[in-house]
Amino acid sequence: MSPFLPAAECSFPAQWHGRWFQSGVPKLISISGSDFETKGGCIQNEKDKYLIEDRNKFCSDIERVA
């Protein structure tokens, strides 16, 4: 059994929602619900680890966001 939560329950914390500065990115990025503008969409998570599907590259990556 996977320790990750099912996709239906995957979302970024409410305190992350909004527009943010990301080093190396020329404009502010947006985070809302399960969408991380420059990374993709959250498909599963466990604690502070998020499995993000990159819609542009058709792949998934595990990101630890602090």
PDB file of N, CA and C in Angstrom:
ATOM      1  N   MET A   1       0.843  -1.182   0.000  1.00  0.00           N
ATOM      2  CA  MET A   1       0.000   0.000   0.000  1.00  0.00           C
ATOM      3  C   MET A   1       0.890   1.248   0.000  1.00  0.00           C
ATOM      4  N   SER A   2       0.570   2.201  -0.827  1.00  0.00           N
ATOM      5  CA  SER A   2       1.338   3.435  -0.918  1.00  0.00           C
ATOM      6  C   SER A   2       1.053   4.345   0.273  1.00  0.00           C
ATOM      7  N   PRO A   3       2.094   4.987   0.829  1.00  0.00           N
ATOM      8  CA  PRO A   3       1.872   5.920   1.930  1.00  0.00           C
ATOM      9  C   PRO A   3       1.314   7.260   1.459  1.00  0.00           C
ATOM     10  N   PHE A   4       1.264   7.475   0.145  1.00  0.00           N
ATOM     11  CA  PHE A   4       0.748   8.729  -0.391  1.00  0.00           C
ATOM     12  C   PHE A   4      -0.770   8.767  -0.347  1.00  0.00           C
ATOM     13  N   LEU A   5      -1.326   9.954  -0.156  1.00  0.00           N
ATOM     14  CA  LEU A   5      -2.776  10.120  -0.161  1.00  0.00           C
ATOM     15  C   LEU A   5      -3.296  10.031  -1.595  1.00  0.00           C
ATOM     16  N   PRO A   6      -4.517   9.544  -1.780  1.00  0.00           N
ATOM     17  CA  PRO A   6      -5.096   9.487  -3.131  1.00  0.00           C
ATOM     18  C   PRO A   6      -5.187  10.881  -3.749  1.00  0.00           C
ATOM     19  N   ALA A   7      -5.177  10.930  -5.058  1.00  0.00           N
ATOM     20  CA  ALA A   7      -5.197  12.208  -5.786  1.00  0.00           C
ATOM     21  C   ALA A   7      -6.353  13.105  -5.361  1.00  0.00           C
ATOM     22  N   ALA A   8      -7.517  12.556  -5.070  1.00  0.00           N
ATOM     23  CA  ALA A   8      -8.678  13.352  -4.708  1.00  0.00           C
ATOM     24  C   ALA A   8      -8.423  14.169  -3.446  1.00  0.00           C
ATOM     25  N   GLU A   9      -7.497  13.727  -2.604  1.00  0.00           N
ATOM     26  CA  GLU A   9      -7.204  14.411  -1.353  1.00  0.00           C
ATOM     27  C   GLU A   9      -5.926  15.237  -1.421  1.00  0.00           C
ATOM     28  N   CYS A  10      -5.274  15.254  -2.557  1.00  0.00           N
ATOM     29  CA  CYS A  10      -3.994  15.942  -2.678  1.00  0.00           C
ATOM     30  C   CYS A  10      -4.207  17.427  -2.960  1.00  0.00           C
ATOM     31  N   SER A  11      -3.705  18.254  -2.075  1.00  0.00           N
ATOM     32  CA  SER A  11      -3.712  19.697  -2.315  1.00  0.00           C
ATOM     33  C   SER A  11      -2.617  20.322  -1.468  1.00  0.00           C
ATOM     34  N   PHE A  12      -2.174  21.481  -1.900  1.00  0.00           N
ATOM     35  CA  PHE A  12      -1.154  22.203  -1.159  1.00  0.00           C
ATOM     36  C   PHE A  12      -1.815  22.928   0.007  1.00  0.00           C
ATOM     37  N   PRO A  13      -1.081  23.126   1.110  1.00  0.00           N
ATOM     38  CA  PRO A  13      -1.658  23.793   2.285  1.00  0.00           C
ATOM     39  C   PRO A  13      -2.220  25.175   1.935  1.00  0.00           C
ATOM     40  N   ALA A  14      -3.315  25.530   2.578  1.00  0.00           N
ATOM     41  CA  ALA A  14      -3.982  26.813   2.308  1.00  0.00           C
ATOM     42  C   ALA A  14      -3.035  27.996   2.494  1.00  0.00           C
ATOM     43  N   GLN A  15      -2.107  27.907   3.452  1.00  0.00           N
ATOM     44  CA  GLN A  15      -1.184  29.023   3.691  1.00  0.00           C
ATOM     45  C   GLN A  15      -0.200  29.213   2.536  1.00  0.00           C
ATOM     46  N   TRP A  16      -0.096  28.253   1.638  1.00  0.00           N
ATOM     47  CA  TRP A  16       0.757  28.386   0.460  1.00  0.00           C
ATOM     48  C   TRP A  16       0.029  29.070  -0.694  1.00  0.00           C
ATOM     49  N   HIS A  17      -1.293  29.101  -0.668  1.00  0.00           N
ATOM     50  CA  HIS A  17      -2.065  29.647  -1.788  1.00  0.00           C
ATOM     51  C   HIS A  17      -1.752  31.128  -1.969  1.00  0.00           C
ATOM     52  N   GLY A  18      -1.597  31.530  -3.212  1.00  0.00           N
ATOM     53  CA  GLY A  18      -1.302  32.921  -3.527  1.00  0.00           C
ATOM     54  C   GLY A  18      -0.194  33.019  -4.558  1.00  0.00           C
ATOM     55  N   ARG A  19       0.380  34.215  -4.643  1.00  0.00           N
ATOM     56  CA  ARG A  19       1.460  34.468  -5.609  1.00  0.00           C
ATOM     57  C   ARG A  19       2.762  34.616  -4.831  1.00  0.00           C
ATOM     58  N   TRP A  20       3.826  33.946  -5.336  1.00  0.00           N
ATOM     59  CA  TRP A  20       5.089  33.863  -4.617  1.00  0.00           C
ATOM     60  C   TRP A  20       6.279  34.123  -5.539  1.00  0.00           C
ATOM     61  N   PHE A  21       7.383  34.569  -4.939  1.00  0.00           N
ATOM     62  CA  PHE A  21       8.654  34.716  -5.648  1.00  0.00           C
ATOM     63  C   PHE A  21       9.355  33.356  -5.622  1.00  0.00           C
ATOM     64  N   GLN A  22       9.873  32.921  -6.770  1.00  0.00           N
ATOM     65  CA  GLN A  22      10.689  31.711  -6.850  1.00  0.00           C
ATOM     66  C   GLN A  22      11.997  32.097  -7.511  1.00  0.00           C
ATOM     67  N   SER A  23      13.097  31.828  -6.838  1.00  0.00           N
ATOM     68  CA  SER A  23      14.416  32.167  -7.366  1.00  0.00           C
ATOM     69  C   SER A  23      14.611  31.589  -8.766  1.00  0.00           C
ATOM     70  N   GLY A  24      15.074  32.421  -9.676  1.00  0.00           N
ATOM     71  CA  GLY A  24      15.329  31.980 -11.044  1.00  0.00           C
ATOM     72  C   GLY A  24      14.128  32.089 -11.967  1.00  0.00           C
ATOM     73  N   VAL A  25      12.972  32.449 -11.425  1.00  0.00           N
ATOM     74  CA  VAL A  25      11.762  32.606 -12.243  1.00  0.00           C
ATOM     75  C   VAL A  25      11.473  34.106 -12.339  1.00  0.00           C
ATOM     76  N   PRO A  26      11.361  34.658 -13.560  1.00  0.00           N
ATOM     77  CA  PRO A  26      11.236  36.107 -13.722  1.00  0.00           C
ATOM     78  C   PRO A  26       9.922  36.728 -13.243  1.00  0.00           C
ATOM     79  N   LYS A  27       8.883  35.923 -13.033  1.00  0.00           N
ATOM     80  CA  LYS A  27       7.612  36.490 -12.571  1.00  0.00           C
ATOM     81  C   LYS A  27       7.140  35.728 -11.335  1.00  0.00           C
ATOM     82  N   LEU A  28       6.183  36.311 -10.632  1.00  0.00           N
ATOM     83  CA  LEU A  28       5.625  35.636  -9.467  1.00  0.00           C
ATOM     84  C   LEU A  28       4.908  34.366  -9.921  1.00  0.00           C
ATOM     85  N   ILE A  29       4.991  33.319  -9.106  1.00  0.00           N
ATOM     86  CA  ILE A  29       4.298  32.070  -9.425  1.00  0.00           C
ATOM     87  C   ILE A  29       3.021  31.997  -8.598  1.00  0.00           C
ATOM     88  N   SER A  30       2.104  31.182  -9.043  1.00  0.00           N
ATOM     89  CA  SER A  30       0.825  31.042  -8.363  1.00  0.00           C
ATOM     90  C   SER A  30       0.667  29.614  -7.840  1.00  0.00           C
ATOM     91  N   ILE A  31       0.203  29.498  -6.583  1.00  0.00           N
ATOM     92  CA  ILE A  31      -0.107  28.206  -5.980  1.00  0.00           C
ATOM     93  C   ILE A  31      -1.540  28.277  -5.493  1.00  0.00           C
ATOM     94  N   SER A  32      -2.347  27.281  -5.880  1.00  0.00           N
ATOM     95  CA  SER A  32      -3.731  27.231  -5.411  1.00  0.00           C
ATOM     96  C   SER A  32      -4.246  25.802  -5.499  1.00  0.00           C
ATOM     97  N   GLY A  33      -4.917  25.366  -4.464  1.00  0.00           N
ATOM     98  CA  GLY A  33      -5.475  24.016  -4.449  1.00  0.00           C
ATOM     99  C   GLY A  33      -4.418  22.977  -4.732  1.00  0.00           C
ATOM    100  N   SER A  34      -4.543  22.288  -5.857  1.00  0.00           N
ATOM    101  CA  SER A  34      -3.569  21.258  -6.219  1.00  0.00           C
ATOM    102  C   SER A  34      -2.657  21.711  -7.359  1.00  0.00           C
ATOM    103  N   ASP A  35      -2.667  23.007  -7.690  1.00  0.00           N
ATOM    104  CA  ASP A  35      -1.890  23.526  -8.813  1.00  0.00           C
ATOM    105  C   ASP A  35      -0.702  24.367  -8.345  1.00  0.00           C
ATOM    106  N   PHE A  36       0.486  24.015  -8.832  1.00  0.00           N
ATOM    107  CA  PHE A  36       1.721  24.753  -8.564  1.00  0.00           C
ATOM    108  C   PHE A  36       2.194  25.211  -9.934  1.00  0.00           C
ATOM    109  N   GLU A  37       1.960  26.483 -10.239  1.00  0.00           N
ATOM    110  CA  GLU A  37       2.091  27.006 -11.599  1.00  0.00           C
ATOM    111  C   GLU A  37       3.337  26.542 -12.365  1.00  0.00           C
ATOM    112  N   THR A  38       4.521  26.625 -11.803  1.00  0.00           N
ATOM    113  CA  THR A  38       5.738  26.295 -12.544  1.00  0.00           C
ATOM    114  C   THR A  38       6.117  24.826 -12.472  1.00  0.00           C
ATOM    115  N   LYS A  39       5.449  24.058 -11.634  1.00  0.00           N
ATOM    116  CA  LYS A  39       5.811  22.651 -11.440  1.00  0.00           C
ATOM    117  C   LYS A  39       4.764  21.700 -12.009  1.00  0.00           C
ATOM    118  N   GLY A  40       3.487  21.999 -11.832  1.00  0.00           N
ATOM    119  CA  GLY A  40       2.419  21.127 -12.306  1.00  0.00           C
ATOM    120  C   GLY A  40       1.336  20.957 -11.258  1.00  0.00           C
ATOM    121  N   GLY A  41       0.687  19.804 -11.299  1.00  0.00           N
ATOM    122  CA  GLY A  41      -0.412  19.548 -10.384  1.00  0.00           C
ATOM    123  C   GLY A  41      -0.084  18.435  -9.416  1.00  0.00           C
ATOM    124  N   CYS A  42      -0.509  18.605  -8.177  1.00  0.00           N
ATOM    125  CA  CYS A  42      -0.303  17.605  -7.144  1.00  0.00           C
ATOM    126  C   CYS A  42      -1.212  16.404  -7.418  1.00  0.00           C
ATOM    127  N   ILE A  43      -0.609  15.214  -7.475  1.00  0.00           N
ATOM    128  CA  ILE A  43      -1.423  14.019  -7.691  1.00  0.00           C
ATOM    129  C   ILE A  43      -1.445  13.114  -6.468  1.00  0.00           C
ATOM    130  N   GLN A  44      -0.446  13.246  -5.586  1.00  0.00           N
ATOM    131  CA  GLN A  44      -0.422  12.519  -4.318  1.00  0.00           C
ATOM    132  C   GLN A  44       0.495  13.242  -3.351  1.00  0.00           C
ATOM    133  N   ASN A  45       0.249  13.074  -2.045  1.00  0.00           N
ATOM    134  CA  ASN A  45       1.174  13.641  -1.076  1.00  0.00           C
ATOM    135  C   ASN A  45       1.221  12.825   0.203  1.00  0.00           C
ATOM    136  N   GLU A  46       2.352  12.999   0.899  1.00  0.00           N
ATOM    137  CA  GLU A  46       2.557  12.412   2.226  1.00  0.00           C
ATOM    138  C   GLU A  46       3.354  13.432   3.024  1.00  0.00           C
ATOM    139  N   LYS A  47       2.756  13.947   4.099  1.00  0.00           N
ATOM    140  CA  LYS A  47       3.384  14.972   4.943  1.00  0.00           C
ATOM    141  C   LYS A  47       3.904  16.120   4.078  1.00  0.00           C
ATOM    142  N   ASP A  48       5.234  16.351   4.044  1.00  0.00           N
ATOM    143  CA  ASP A  48       5.773  17.478   3.281  1.00  0.00           C
ATOM    144  C   ASP A  48       6.322  17.066   1.919  1.00  0.00           C
ATOM    145  N   LYS A  49       5.924  15.905   1.437  1.00  0.00           N
ATOM    146  CA  LYS A  49       6.351  15.432   0.117  1.00  0.00           C
ATOM    147  C   LYS A  49       5.138  15.419  -0.818  1.00  0.00           C
ATOM    148  N   TYR A  50       5.340  15.903  -2.028  1.00  0.00           N
ATOM    149  CA  TYR A  50       4.258  16.009  -3.002  1.00  0.00           C
ATOM    150  C   TYR A  50       4.673  15.373  -4.316  1.00  0.00           C
ATOM    151  N   LEU A  51       3.841  14.491  -4.832  1.00  0.00           N
ATOM    152  CA  LEU A  51       4.063  13.907  -6.150  1.00  0.00           C
ATOM    153  C   LEU A  51       3.359  14.835  -7.135  1.00  0.00           C
ATOM    154  N   ILE A  52       4.161  15.465  -7.982  1.00  0.00           N
ATOM    155  CA  ILE A  52       3.647  16.490  -8.892  1.00  0.00           C
ATOM    156  C   ILE A  52       3.773  16.015 -10.323  1.00  0.00           C
ATOM    157  N   GLU A  53       2.675  16.119 -11.048  1.00  0.00           N
ATOM    158  CA  GLU A  53       2.673  15.754 -12.463  1.00  0.00           C
ATOM    159  C   GLU A  53       2.996  16.994 -13.286  1.00  0.00           C
ATOM    160  N   ASP A  54       4.094  16.934 -14.023  1.00  0.00           N
ATOM    161  CA  ASP A  54       4.494  18.029 -14.897  1.00  0.00           C
ATOM    162  C   ASP A  54       3.700  17.911 -16.190  1.00  0.00           C
ATOM    163  N   ARG A  55       2.748  18.797 -16.379  1.00  0.00           N
ATOM    164  CA  ARG A  55       1.867  18.732 -17.559  1.00  0.00           C
ATOM    165  C   ARG A  55       2.600  19.011 -18.866  1.00  0.00           C
ATOM    166  N   ASN A  56       3.723  19.708 -18.786  1.00  0.00           N
ATOM    167  CA  ASN A  56       4.481  20.035 -19.996  1.00  0.00           C
ATOM    168  C   ASN A  56       5.413  18.913 -20.432  1.00  0.00           C
ATOM    169  N   LYS A  57       5.906  18.118 -19.490  1.00  0.00           N
ATOM    170  CA  LYS A  57       6.865  17.064 -19.811  1.00  0.00           C
ATOM    171  C   LYS A  57       6.247  15.676 -19.765  1.00  0.00           C
ATOM    172  N   PHE A  58       4.981  15.589 -19.381  1.00  0.00           N
ATOM    173  CA  PHE A  58       4.278  14.305 -19.290  1.00  0.00           C
ATOM    174  C   PHE A  58       5.024  13.326 -18.387  1.00  0.00           C
ATOM    175  N   CYS A  59       5.428  13.813 -17.205  1.00  0.00           N
ATOM    176  CA  CYS A  59       6.115  12.941 -16.246  1.00  0.00           C
ATOM    177  C   CYS A  59       5.745  13.386 -14.834  1.00  0.00           C
ATOM    178  N   SER A  60       6.165  12.617 -13.853  1.00  0.00           N
ATOM    179  CA  SER A  60       5.914  12.930 -12.453  1.00  0.00           C
ATOM    180  C   SER A  60       7.226  13.033 -11.712  1.00  0.00           C
ATOM    181  N   ASP A  61       7.229  13.816 -10.634  1.00  0.00           N
ATOM    182  CA  ASP A  61       8.420  14.016  -9.839  1.00  0.00           C
ATOM    183  C   ASP A  61       7.989  14.204  -8.400  1.00  0.00           C
ATOM    184  N   ILE A  62       8.802  13.764  -7.451  1.00  0.00           N
ATOM    185  CA  ILE A  62       8.491  13.994  -6.051  1.00  0.00           C
ATOM    186  C   ILE A  62       9.232  15.248  -5.619  1.00  0.00           C
ATOM    187  N   GLU A  63       8.494  16.210  -5.101  1.00  0.00           N
ATOM    188  CA  GLU A  63       9.060  17.468  -4.655  1.00  0.00           C
ATOM    189  C   GLU A  63       8.859  17.604  -3.160  1.00  0.00           C
ATOM    190  N   ARG A  64       9.884  18.032  -2.461  1.00  0.00           N
ATOM    191  CA  ARG A  64       9.747  18.376  -1.049  1.00  0.00           C
ATOM    192  C   ARG A  64       9.787  19.882  -0.997  1.00  0.00           C
ATOM    193  N   VAL A  65       8.699  20.475  -0.584  1.00  0.00           N
ATOM    194  CA  VAL A  65       8.589  21.927  -0.567  1.00  0.00           C
ATOM    195  C   VAL A  65       8.663  22.410   0.873  1.00  0.00           C
ATOM    196  N   ALA A  66       9.566  23.336   1.130  1.00  0.00           N
ATOM    197  CA  ALA A  66       9.718  23.854   2.497  1.00  0.00           C
ATOM    198  C   ALA A  66       9.454  25.336   2.538  1.00  0.00           C
TER     199      ALA A  66
END
